[in-house]
CSV table of N, CA, C and O in Angstrom, one decimal:
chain,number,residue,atom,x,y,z
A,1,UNK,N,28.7,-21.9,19.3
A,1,UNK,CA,28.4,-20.9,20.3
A,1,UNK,C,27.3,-21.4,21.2
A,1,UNK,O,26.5,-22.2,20.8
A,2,UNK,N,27.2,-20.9,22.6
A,2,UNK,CA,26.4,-21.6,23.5
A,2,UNK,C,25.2,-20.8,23.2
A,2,UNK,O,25.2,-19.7,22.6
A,3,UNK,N,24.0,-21.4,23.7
A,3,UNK,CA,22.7,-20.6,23.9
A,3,UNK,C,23.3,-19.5,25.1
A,3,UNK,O,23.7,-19.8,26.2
A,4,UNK,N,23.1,-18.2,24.6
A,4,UNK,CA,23.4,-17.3,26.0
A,4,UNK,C,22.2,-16.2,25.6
A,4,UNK,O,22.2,-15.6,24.5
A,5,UNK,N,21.2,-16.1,26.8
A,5,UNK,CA,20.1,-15.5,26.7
A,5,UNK,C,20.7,-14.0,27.0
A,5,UNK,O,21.5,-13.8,27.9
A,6,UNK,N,20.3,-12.9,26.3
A,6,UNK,CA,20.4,-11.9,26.5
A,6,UNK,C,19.2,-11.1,27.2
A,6,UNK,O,18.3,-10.7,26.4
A,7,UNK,N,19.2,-10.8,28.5
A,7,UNK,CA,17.6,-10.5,28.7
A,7,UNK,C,18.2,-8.7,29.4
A,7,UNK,O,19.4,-8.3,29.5
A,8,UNK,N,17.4,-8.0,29.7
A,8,UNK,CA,17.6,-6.6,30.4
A,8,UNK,C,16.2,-6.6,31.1
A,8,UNK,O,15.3,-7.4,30.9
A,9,UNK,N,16.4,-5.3,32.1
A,9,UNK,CA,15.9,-5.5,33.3
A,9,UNK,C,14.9,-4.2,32.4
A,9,UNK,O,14.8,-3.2,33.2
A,10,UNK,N,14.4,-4.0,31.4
A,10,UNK,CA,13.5,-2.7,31.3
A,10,UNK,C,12.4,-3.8,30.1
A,10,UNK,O,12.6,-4.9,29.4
A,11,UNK,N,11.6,-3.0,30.3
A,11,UNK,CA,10.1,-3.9,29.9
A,11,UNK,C,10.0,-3.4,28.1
A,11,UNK,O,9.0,-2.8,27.7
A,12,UNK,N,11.1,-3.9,27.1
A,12,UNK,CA,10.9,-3.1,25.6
A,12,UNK,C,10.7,-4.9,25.1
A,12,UNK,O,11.5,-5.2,24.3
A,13,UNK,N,10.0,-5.6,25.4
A,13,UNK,CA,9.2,-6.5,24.3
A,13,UNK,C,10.0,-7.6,25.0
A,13,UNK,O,10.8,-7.5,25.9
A,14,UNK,N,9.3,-8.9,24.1
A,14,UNK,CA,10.6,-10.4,23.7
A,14,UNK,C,11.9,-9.9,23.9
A,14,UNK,O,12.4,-8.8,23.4
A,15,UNK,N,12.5,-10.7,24.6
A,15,UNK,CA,14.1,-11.2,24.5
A,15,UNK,C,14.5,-12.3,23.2
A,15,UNK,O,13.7,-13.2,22.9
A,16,UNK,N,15.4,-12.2,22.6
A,16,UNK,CA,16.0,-13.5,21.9
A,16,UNK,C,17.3,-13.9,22.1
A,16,UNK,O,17.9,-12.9,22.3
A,17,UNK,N,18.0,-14.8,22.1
A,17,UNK,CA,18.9,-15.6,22.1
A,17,UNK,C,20.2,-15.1,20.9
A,17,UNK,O,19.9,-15.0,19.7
A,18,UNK,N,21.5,-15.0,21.1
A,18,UNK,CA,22.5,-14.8,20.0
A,18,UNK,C,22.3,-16.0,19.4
A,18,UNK,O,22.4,-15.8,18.2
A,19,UNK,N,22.0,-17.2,19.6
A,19,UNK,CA,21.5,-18.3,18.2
A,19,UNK,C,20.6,-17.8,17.6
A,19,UNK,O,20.7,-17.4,16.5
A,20,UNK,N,19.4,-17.7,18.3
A,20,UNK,CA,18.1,-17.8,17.7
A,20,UNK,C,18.2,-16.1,16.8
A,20,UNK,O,17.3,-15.8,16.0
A,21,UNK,N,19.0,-15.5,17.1
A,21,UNK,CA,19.6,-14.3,15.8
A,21,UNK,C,20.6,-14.3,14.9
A,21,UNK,O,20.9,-13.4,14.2
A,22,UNK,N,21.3,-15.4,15.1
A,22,UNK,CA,22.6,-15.5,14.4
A,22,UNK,C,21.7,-16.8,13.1
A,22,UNK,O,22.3,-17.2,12.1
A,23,UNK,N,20.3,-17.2,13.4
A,23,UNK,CA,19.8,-18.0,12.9
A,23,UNK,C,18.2,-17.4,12.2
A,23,UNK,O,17.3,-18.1,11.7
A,24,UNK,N,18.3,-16.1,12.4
A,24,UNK,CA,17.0,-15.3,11.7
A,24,UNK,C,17.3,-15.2,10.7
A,24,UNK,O,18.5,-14.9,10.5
A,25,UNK,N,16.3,-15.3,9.3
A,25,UNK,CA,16.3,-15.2,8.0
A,25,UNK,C,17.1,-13.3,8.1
A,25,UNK,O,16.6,-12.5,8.8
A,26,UNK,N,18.0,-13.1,7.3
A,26,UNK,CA,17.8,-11.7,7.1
A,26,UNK,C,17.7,-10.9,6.2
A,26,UNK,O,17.9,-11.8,5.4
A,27,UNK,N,17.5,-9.9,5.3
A,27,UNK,CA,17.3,-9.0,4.8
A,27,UNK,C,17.3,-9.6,3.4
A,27,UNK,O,18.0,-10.7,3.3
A,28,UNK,N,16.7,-9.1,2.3
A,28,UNK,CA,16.9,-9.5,1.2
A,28,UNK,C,18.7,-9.6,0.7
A,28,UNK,O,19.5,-9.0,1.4
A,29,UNK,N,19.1,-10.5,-0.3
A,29,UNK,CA,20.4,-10.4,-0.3
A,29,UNK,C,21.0,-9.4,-1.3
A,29,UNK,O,20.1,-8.8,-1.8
A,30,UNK,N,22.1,-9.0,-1.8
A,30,UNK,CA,21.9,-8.0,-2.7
A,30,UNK,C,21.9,-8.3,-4.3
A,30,UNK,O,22.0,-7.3,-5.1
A,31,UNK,N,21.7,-9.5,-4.8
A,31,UNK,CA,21.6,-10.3,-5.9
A,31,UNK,C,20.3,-10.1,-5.7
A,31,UNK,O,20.1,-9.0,-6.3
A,32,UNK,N,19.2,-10.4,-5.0
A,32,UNK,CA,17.6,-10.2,-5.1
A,32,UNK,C,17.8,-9.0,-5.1
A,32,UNK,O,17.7,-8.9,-6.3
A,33,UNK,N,18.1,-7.5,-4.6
A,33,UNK,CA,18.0,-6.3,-5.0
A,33,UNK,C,18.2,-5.5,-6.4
A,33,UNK,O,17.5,-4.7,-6.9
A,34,UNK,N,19.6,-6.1,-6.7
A,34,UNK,CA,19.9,-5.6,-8.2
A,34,UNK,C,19.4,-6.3,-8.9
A,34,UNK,O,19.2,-5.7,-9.9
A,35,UNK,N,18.8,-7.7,-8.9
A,35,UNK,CA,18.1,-8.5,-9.7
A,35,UNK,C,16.6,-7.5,-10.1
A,35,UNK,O,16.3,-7.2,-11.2
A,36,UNK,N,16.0,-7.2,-8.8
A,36,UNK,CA,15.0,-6.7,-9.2
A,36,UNK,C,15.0,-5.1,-9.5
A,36,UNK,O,14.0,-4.6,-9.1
A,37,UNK,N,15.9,-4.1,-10.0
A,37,UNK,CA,16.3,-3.2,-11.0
A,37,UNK,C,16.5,-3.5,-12.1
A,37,UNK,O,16.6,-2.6,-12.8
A,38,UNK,N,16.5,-4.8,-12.8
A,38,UNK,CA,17.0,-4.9,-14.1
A,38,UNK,C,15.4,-5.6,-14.9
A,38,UNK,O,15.3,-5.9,-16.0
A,39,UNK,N,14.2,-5.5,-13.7
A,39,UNK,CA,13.0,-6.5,-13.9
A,39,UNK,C,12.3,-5.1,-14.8
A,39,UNK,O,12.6,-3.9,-14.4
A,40,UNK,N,11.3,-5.4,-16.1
A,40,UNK,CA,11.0,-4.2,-16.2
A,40,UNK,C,9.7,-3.0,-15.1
A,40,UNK,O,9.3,-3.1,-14.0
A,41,UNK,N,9.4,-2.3,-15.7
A,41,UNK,CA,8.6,-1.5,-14.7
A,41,UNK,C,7.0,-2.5,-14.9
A,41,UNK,O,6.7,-3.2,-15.9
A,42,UNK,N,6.3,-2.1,-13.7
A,42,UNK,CA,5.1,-3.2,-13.3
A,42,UNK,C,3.9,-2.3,-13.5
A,42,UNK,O,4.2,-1.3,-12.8
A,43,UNK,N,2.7,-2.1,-14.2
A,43,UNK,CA,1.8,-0.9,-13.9
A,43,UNK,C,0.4,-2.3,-13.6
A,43,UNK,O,0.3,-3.1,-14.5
A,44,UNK,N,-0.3,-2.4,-12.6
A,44,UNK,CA,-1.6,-2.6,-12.3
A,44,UNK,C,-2.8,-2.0,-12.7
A,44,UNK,O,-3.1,-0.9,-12.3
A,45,UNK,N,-3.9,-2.6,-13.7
A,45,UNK,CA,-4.6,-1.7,-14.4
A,45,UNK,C,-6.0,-2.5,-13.5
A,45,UNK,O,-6.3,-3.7,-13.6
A,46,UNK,N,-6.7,-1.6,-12.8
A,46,UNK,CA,-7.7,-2.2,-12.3
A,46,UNK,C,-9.0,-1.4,-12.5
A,46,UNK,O,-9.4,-0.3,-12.1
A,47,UNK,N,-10.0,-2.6,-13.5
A,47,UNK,CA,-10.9,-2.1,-14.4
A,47,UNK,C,-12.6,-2.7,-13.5
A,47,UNK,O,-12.8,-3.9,-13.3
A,48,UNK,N,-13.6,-1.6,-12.9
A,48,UNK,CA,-14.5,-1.9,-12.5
A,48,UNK,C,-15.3,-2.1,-13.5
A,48,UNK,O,-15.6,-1.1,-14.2
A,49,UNK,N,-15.9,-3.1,-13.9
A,49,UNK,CA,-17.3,-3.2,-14.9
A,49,UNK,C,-18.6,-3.0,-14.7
A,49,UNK,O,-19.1,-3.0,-13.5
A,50,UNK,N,-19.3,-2.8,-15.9
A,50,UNK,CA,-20.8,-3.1,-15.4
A,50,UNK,C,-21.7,-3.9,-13.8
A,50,UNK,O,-21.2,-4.9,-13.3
A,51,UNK,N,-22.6,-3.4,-13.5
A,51,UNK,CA,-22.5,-4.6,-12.5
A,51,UNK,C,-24.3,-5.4,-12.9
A,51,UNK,O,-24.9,-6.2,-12.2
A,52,UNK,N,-24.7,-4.9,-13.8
A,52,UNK,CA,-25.6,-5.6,-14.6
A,52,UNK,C,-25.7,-6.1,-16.0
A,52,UNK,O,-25.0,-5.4,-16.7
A,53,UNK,N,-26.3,-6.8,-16.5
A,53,UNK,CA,-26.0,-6.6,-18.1
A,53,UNK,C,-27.6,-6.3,-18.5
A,53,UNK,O,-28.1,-6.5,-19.6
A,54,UNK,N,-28.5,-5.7,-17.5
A,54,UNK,CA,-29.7,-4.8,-17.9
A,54,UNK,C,-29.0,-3.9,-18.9
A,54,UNK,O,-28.3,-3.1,-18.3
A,55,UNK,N,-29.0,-3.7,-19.9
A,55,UNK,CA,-28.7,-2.3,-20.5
A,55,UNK,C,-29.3,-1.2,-19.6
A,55,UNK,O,-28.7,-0.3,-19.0
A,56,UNK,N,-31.1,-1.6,-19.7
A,56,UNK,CA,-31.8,-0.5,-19.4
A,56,UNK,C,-31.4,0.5,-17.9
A,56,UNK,O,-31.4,1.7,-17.8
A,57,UNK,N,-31.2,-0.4,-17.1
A,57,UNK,CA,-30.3,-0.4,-15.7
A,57,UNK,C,-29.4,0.6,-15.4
A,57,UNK,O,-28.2,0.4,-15.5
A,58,UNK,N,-29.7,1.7,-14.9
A,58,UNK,CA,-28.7,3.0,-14.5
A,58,UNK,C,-28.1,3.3,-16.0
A,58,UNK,O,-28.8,3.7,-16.9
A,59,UNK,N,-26.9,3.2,-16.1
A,59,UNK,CA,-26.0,3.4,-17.3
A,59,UNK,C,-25.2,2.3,-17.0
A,59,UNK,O,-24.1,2.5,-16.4
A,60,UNK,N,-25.6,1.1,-17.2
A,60,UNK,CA,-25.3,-0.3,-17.4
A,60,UNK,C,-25.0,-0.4,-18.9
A,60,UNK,O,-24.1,-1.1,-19.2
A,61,UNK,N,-25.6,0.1,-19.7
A,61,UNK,CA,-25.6,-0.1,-21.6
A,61,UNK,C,-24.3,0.5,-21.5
A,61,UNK,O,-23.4,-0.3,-21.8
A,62,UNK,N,-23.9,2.0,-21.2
A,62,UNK,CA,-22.9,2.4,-21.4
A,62,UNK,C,-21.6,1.8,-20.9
A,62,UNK,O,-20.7,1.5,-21.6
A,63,UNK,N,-21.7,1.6,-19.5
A,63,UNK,CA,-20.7,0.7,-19.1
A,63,UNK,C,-20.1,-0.7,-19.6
A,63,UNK,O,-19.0,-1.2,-19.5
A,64,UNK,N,-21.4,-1.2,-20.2
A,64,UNK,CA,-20.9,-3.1,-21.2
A,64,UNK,C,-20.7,-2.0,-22.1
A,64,UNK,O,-19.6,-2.4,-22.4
A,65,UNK,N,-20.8,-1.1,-22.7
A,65,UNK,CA,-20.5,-0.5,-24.0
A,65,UNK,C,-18.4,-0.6,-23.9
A,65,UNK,O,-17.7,-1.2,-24.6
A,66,UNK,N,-18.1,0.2,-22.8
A,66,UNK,CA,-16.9,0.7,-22.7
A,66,UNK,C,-16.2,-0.5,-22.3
A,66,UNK,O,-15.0,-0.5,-22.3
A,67,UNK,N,-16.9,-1.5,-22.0
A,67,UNK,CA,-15.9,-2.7,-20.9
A,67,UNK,C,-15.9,-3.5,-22.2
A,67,UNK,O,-14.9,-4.2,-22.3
A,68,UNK,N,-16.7,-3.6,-23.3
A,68,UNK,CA,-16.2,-4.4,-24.7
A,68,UNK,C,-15.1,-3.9,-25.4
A,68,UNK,O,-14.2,-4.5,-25.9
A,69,UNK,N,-15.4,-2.7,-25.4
A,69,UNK,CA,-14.4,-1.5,-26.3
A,69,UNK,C,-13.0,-1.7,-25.5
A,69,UNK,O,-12.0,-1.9,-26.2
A,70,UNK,N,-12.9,-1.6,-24.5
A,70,UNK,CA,-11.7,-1.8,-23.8
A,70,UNK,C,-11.3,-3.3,-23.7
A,70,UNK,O,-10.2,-3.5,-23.4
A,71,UNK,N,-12.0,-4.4,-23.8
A,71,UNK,CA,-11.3,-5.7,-23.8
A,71,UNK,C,-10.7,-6.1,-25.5
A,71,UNK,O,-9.7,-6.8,-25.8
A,72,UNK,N,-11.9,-5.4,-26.4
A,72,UNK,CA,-10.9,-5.6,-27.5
A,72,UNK,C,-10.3,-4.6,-27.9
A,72,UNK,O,-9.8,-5.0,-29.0
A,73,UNK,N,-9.9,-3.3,-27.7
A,73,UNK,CA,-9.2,-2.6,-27.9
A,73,UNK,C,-7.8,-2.0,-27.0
A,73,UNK,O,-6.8,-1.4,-27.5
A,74,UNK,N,-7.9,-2.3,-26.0
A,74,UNK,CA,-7.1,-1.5,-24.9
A,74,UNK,C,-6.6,-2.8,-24.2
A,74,UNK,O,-5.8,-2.4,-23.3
A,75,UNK,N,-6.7,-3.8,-24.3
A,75,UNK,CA,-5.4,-5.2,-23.9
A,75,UNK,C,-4.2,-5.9,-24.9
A,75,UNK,O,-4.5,-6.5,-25.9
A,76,UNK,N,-3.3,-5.8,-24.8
A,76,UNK,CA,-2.5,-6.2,-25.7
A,76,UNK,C,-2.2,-8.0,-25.1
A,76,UNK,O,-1.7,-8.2,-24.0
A,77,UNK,N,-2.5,-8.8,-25.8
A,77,UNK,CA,-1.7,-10.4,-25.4
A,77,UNK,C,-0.5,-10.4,-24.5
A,77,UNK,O,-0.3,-11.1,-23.5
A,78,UNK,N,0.3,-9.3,-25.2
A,78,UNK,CA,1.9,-9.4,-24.9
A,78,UNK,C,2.4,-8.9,-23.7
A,78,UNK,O,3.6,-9.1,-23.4
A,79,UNK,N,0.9,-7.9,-22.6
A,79,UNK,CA,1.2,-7.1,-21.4
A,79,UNK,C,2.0,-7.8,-20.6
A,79,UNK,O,3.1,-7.4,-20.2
A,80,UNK,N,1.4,-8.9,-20.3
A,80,UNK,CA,2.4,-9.8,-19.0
A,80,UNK,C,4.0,-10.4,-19.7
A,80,UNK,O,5.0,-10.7,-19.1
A,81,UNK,N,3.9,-10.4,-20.8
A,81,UNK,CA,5.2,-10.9,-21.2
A,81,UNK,C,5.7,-9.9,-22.2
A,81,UNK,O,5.9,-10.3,-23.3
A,82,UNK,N,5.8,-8.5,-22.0
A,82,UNK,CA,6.2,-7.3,-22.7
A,82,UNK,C,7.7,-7.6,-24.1
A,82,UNK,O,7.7,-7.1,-25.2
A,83,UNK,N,8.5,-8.2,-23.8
A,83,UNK,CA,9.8,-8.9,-24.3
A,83,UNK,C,9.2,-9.3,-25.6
A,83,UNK,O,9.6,-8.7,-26.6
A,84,UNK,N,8.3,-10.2,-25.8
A,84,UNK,CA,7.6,-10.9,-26.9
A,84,UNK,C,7.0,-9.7,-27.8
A,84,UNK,O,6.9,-9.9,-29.0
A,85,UNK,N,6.7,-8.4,-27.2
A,85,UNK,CA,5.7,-7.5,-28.4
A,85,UNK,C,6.7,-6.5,-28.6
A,85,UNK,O,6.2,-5.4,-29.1
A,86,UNK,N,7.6,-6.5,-28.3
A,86,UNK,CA,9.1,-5.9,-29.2
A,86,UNK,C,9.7,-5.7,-30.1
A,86,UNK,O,10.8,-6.2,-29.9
A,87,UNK,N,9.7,-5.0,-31.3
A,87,UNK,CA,10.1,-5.5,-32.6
A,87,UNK,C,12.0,-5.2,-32.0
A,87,UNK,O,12.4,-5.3,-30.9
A,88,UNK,N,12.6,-5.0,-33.4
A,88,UNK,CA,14.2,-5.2,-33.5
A,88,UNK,C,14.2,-4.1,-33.2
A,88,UNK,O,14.7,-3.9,-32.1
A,89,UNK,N,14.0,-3.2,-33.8
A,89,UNK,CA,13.9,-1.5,-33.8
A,89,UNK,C,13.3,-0.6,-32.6
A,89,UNK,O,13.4,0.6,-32.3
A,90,UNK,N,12.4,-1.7,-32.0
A,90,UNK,CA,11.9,-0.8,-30.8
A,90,UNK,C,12.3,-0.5,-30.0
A,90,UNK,O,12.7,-1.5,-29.3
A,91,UNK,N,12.6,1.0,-29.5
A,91,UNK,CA,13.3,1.2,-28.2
A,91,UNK,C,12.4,1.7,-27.3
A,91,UNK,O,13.1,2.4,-26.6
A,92,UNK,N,11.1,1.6,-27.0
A,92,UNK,CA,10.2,2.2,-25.6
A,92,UNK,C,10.5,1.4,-24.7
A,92,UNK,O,10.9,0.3,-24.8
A,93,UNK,N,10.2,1.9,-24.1
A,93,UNK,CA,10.6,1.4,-22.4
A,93,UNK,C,10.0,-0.1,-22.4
A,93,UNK,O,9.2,-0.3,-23.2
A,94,UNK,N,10.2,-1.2,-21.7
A,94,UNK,CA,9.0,-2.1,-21.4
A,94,UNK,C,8.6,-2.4,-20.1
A,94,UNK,O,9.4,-2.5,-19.2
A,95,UNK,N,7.4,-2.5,-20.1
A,95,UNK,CA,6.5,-2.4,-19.0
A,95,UNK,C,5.3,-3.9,-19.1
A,95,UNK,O,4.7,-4.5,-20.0
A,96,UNK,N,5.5,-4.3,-17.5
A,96,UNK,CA,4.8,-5.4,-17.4
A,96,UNK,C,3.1,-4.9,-17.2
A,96,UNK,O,2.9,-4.1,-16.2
A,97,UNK,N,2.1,-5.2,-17.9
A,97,UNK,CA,1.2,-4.4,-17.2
A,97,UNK,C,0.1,-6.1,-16.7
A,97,UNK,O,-0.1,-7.1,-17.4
A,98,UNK,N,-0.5,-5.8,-15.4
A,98,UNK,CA,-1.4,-6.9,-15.0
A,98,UNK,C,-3.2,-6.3,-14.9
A,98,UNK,O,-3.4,-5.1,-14.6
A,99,UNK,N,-3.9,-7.0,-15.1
A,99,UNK,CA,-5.1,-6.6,-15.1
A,99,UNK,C,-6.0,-7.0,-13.5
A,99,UNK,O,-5.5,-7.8,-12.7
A,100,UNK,N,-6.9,-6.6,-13.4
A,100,UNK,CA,-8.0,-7.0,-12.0
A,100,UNK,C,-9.4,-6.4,-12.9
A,100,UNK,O,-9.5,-5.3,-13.4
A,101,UNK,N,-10.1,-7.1,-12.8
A,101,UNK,CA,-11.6,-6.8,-13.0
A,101,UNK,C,-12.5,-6.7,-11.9
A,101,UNK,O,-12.4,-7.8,-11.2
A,102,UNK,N,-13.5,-5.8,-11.4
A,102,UNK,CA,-14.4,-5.5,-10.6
A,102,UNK,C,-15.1,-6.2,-11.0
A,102,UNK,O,-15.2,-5.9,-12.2
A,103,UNK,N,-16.0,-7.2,-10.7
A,103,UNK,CA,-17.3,-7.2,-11.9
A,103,UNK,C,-18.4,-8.4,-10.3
A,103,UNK,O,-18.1,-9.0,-9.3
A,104,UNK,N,-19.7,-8.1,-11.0
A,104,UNK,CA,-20.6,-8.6,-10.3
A,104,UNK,C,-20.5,-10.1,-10.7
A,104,UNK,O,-20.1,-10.3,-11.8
A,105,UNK,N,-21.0,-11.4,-9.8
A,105,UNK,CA,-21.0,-12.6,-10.3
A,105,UNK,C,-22.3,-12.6,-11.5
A,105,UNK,O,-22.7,-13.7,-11.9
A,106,UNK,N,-22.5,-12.1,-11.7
A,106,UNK,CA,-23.7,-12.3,-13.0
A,106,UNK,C,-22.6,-12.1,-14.0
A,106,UNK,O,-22.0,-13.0,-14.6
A,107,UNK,N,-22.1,-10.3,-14.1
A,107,UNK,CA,-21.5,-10.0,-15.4
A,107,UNK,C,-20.2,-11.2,-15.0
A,107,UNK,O,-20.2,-12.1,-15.8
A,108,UNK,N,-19.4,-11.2,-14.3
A,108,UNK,CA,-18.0,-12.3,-14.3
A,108,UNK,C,-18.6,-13.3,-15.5
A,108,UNK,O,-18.4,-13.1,-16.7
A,109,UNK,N,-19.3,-14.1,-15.1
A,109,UNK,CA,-20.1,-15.5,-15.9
A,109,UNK,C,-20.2,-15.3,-17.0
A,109,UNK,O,-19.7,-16.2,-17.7
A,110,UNK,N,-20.8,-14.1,-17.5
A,110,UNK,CA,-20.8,-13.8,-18.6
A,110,UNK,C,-19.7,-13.3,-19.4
A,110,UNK,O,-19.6,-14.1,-20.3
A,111,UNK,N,-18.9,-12.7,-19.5
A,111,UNK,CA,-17.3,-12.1,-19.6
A,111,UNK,C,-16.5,-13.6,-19.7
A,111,UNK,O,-15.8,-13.8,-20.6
A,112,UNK,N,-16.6,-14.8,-18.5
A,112,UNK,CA,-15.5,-16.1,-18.5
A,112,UNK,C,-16.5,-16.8,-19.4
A,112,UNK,O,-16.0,-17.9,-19.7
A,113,UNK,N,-17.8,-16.6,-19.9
A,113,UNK,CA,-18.2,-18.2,-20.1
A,113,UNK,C,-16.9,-18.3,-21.3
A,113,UNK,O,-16.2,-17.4,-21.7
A,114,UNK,N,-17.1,-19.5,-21.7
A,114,UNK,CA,-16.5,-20.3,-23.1
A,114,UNK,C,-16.3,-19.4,-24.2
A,114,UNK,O,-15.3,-19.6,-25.0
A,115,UNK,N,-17.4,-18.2,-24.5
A,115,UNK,CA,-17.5,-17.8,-25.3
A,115,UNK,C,-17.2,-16.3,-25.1
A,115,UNK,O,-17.1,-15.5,-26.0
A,116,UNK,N,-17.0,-16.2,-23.7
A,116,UNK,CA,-17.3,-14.6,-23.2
A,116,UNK,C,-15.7,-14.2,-23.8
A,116,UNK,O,-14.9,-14.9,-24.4
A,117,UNK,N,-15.8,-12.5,-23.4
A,117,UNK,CA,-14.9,-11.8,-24.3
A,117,UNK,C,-13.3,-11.5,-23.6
A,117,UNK,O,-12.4,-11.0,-24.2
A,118,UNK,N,-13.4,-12.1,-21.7
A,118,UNK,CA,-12.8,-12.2,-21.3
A,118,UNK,C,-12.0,-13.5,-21.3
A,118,UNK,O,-10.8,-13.6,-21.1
A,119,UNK,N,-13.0,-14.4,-21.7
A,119,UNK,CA,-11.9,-16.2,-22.2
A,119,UNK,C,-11.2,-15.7,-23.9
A,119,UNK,O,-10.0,-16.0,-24.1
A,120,UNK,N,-12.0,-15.1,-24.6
A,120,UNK,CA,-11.4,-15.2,-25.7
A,120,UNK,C,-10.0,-14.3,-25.9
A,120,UNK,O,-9.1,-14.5,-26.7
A,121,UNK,N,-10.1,-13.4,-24.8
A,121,UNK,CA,-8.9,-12.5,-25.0
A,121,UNK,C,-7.8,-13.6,-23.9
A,121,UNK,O,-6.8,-14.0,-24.4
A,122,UNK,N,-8.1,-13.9,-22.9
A,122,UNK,CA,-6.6,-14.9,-22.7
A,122,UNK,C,-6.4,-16.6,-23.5
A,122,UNK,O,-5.6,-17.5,-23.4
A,123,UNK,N,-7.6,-16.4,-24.4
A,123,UNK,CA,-6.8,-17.5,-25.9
A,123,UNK,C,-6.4,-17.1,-26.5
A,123,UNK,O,-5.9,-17.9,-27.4
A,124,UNK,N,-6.1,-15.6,-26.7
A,124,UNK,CA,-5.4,-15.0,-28.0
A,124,UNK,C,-4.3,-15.5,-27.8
A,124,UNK,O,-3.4,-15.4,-28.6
């Protein structure tokens, strides 16, 4: 097909070319659509922490209180790869769940060091 510019005489944006459209990426295809219906459901859990490890500090004590209690009680290993914490008999739904932490660069440091409670839970 030749380059044939399609232009009009009224002022609605860029012009393009039947190549340069017959050659535009288009729409997802319908294998990526039904593909991603059969992916399981996604939930985003986004957890603000402490932003000091003063205990004395506003309700900083309480907040490292709740943000321990929740790293070892309220993450499961298996969230990102839900398939794996499935028994034979389970039939609940599965759900991908991803985490985000708020946290100040003092508390982060503390939470990733080597020993913190955020490295030890992605070595589980």
């Amino acid at each position: 097909m030749e380059n044939v510019e399609v232009a009009d005489e009224s002022d609605e944006g860029p012009q393009i070319s039947e190549t340069e459209a017959d050659s535009a990426p288009s729409a997802r295809s319908l294998s990526e659509v039904t593909s991603s219906y059969n992916d399981p459901p996604k939930t985003l859990v986004i957890y603000s922490g402490p932003t000091s490890l003063d205990r004395l500090q506003d309700k900083n004590g309480m907040y490292i209180d709740n943000m321990n209690y929740f790293l070892e009680h309220g993450i499961s290993c298996y969230d990102d790869a839900p398939e794996k914490s499935k028994g034979e008999d389970d039939e609940t739904e599965t759900v991908t769940v991803n985490y985000v932490f708020v946290l100040t660069k003092e508390v982060a440091d503390y939470y990733t060091a080597p020993n913190g409670l955020i490295t030890k839970k992605i070595q589980e």
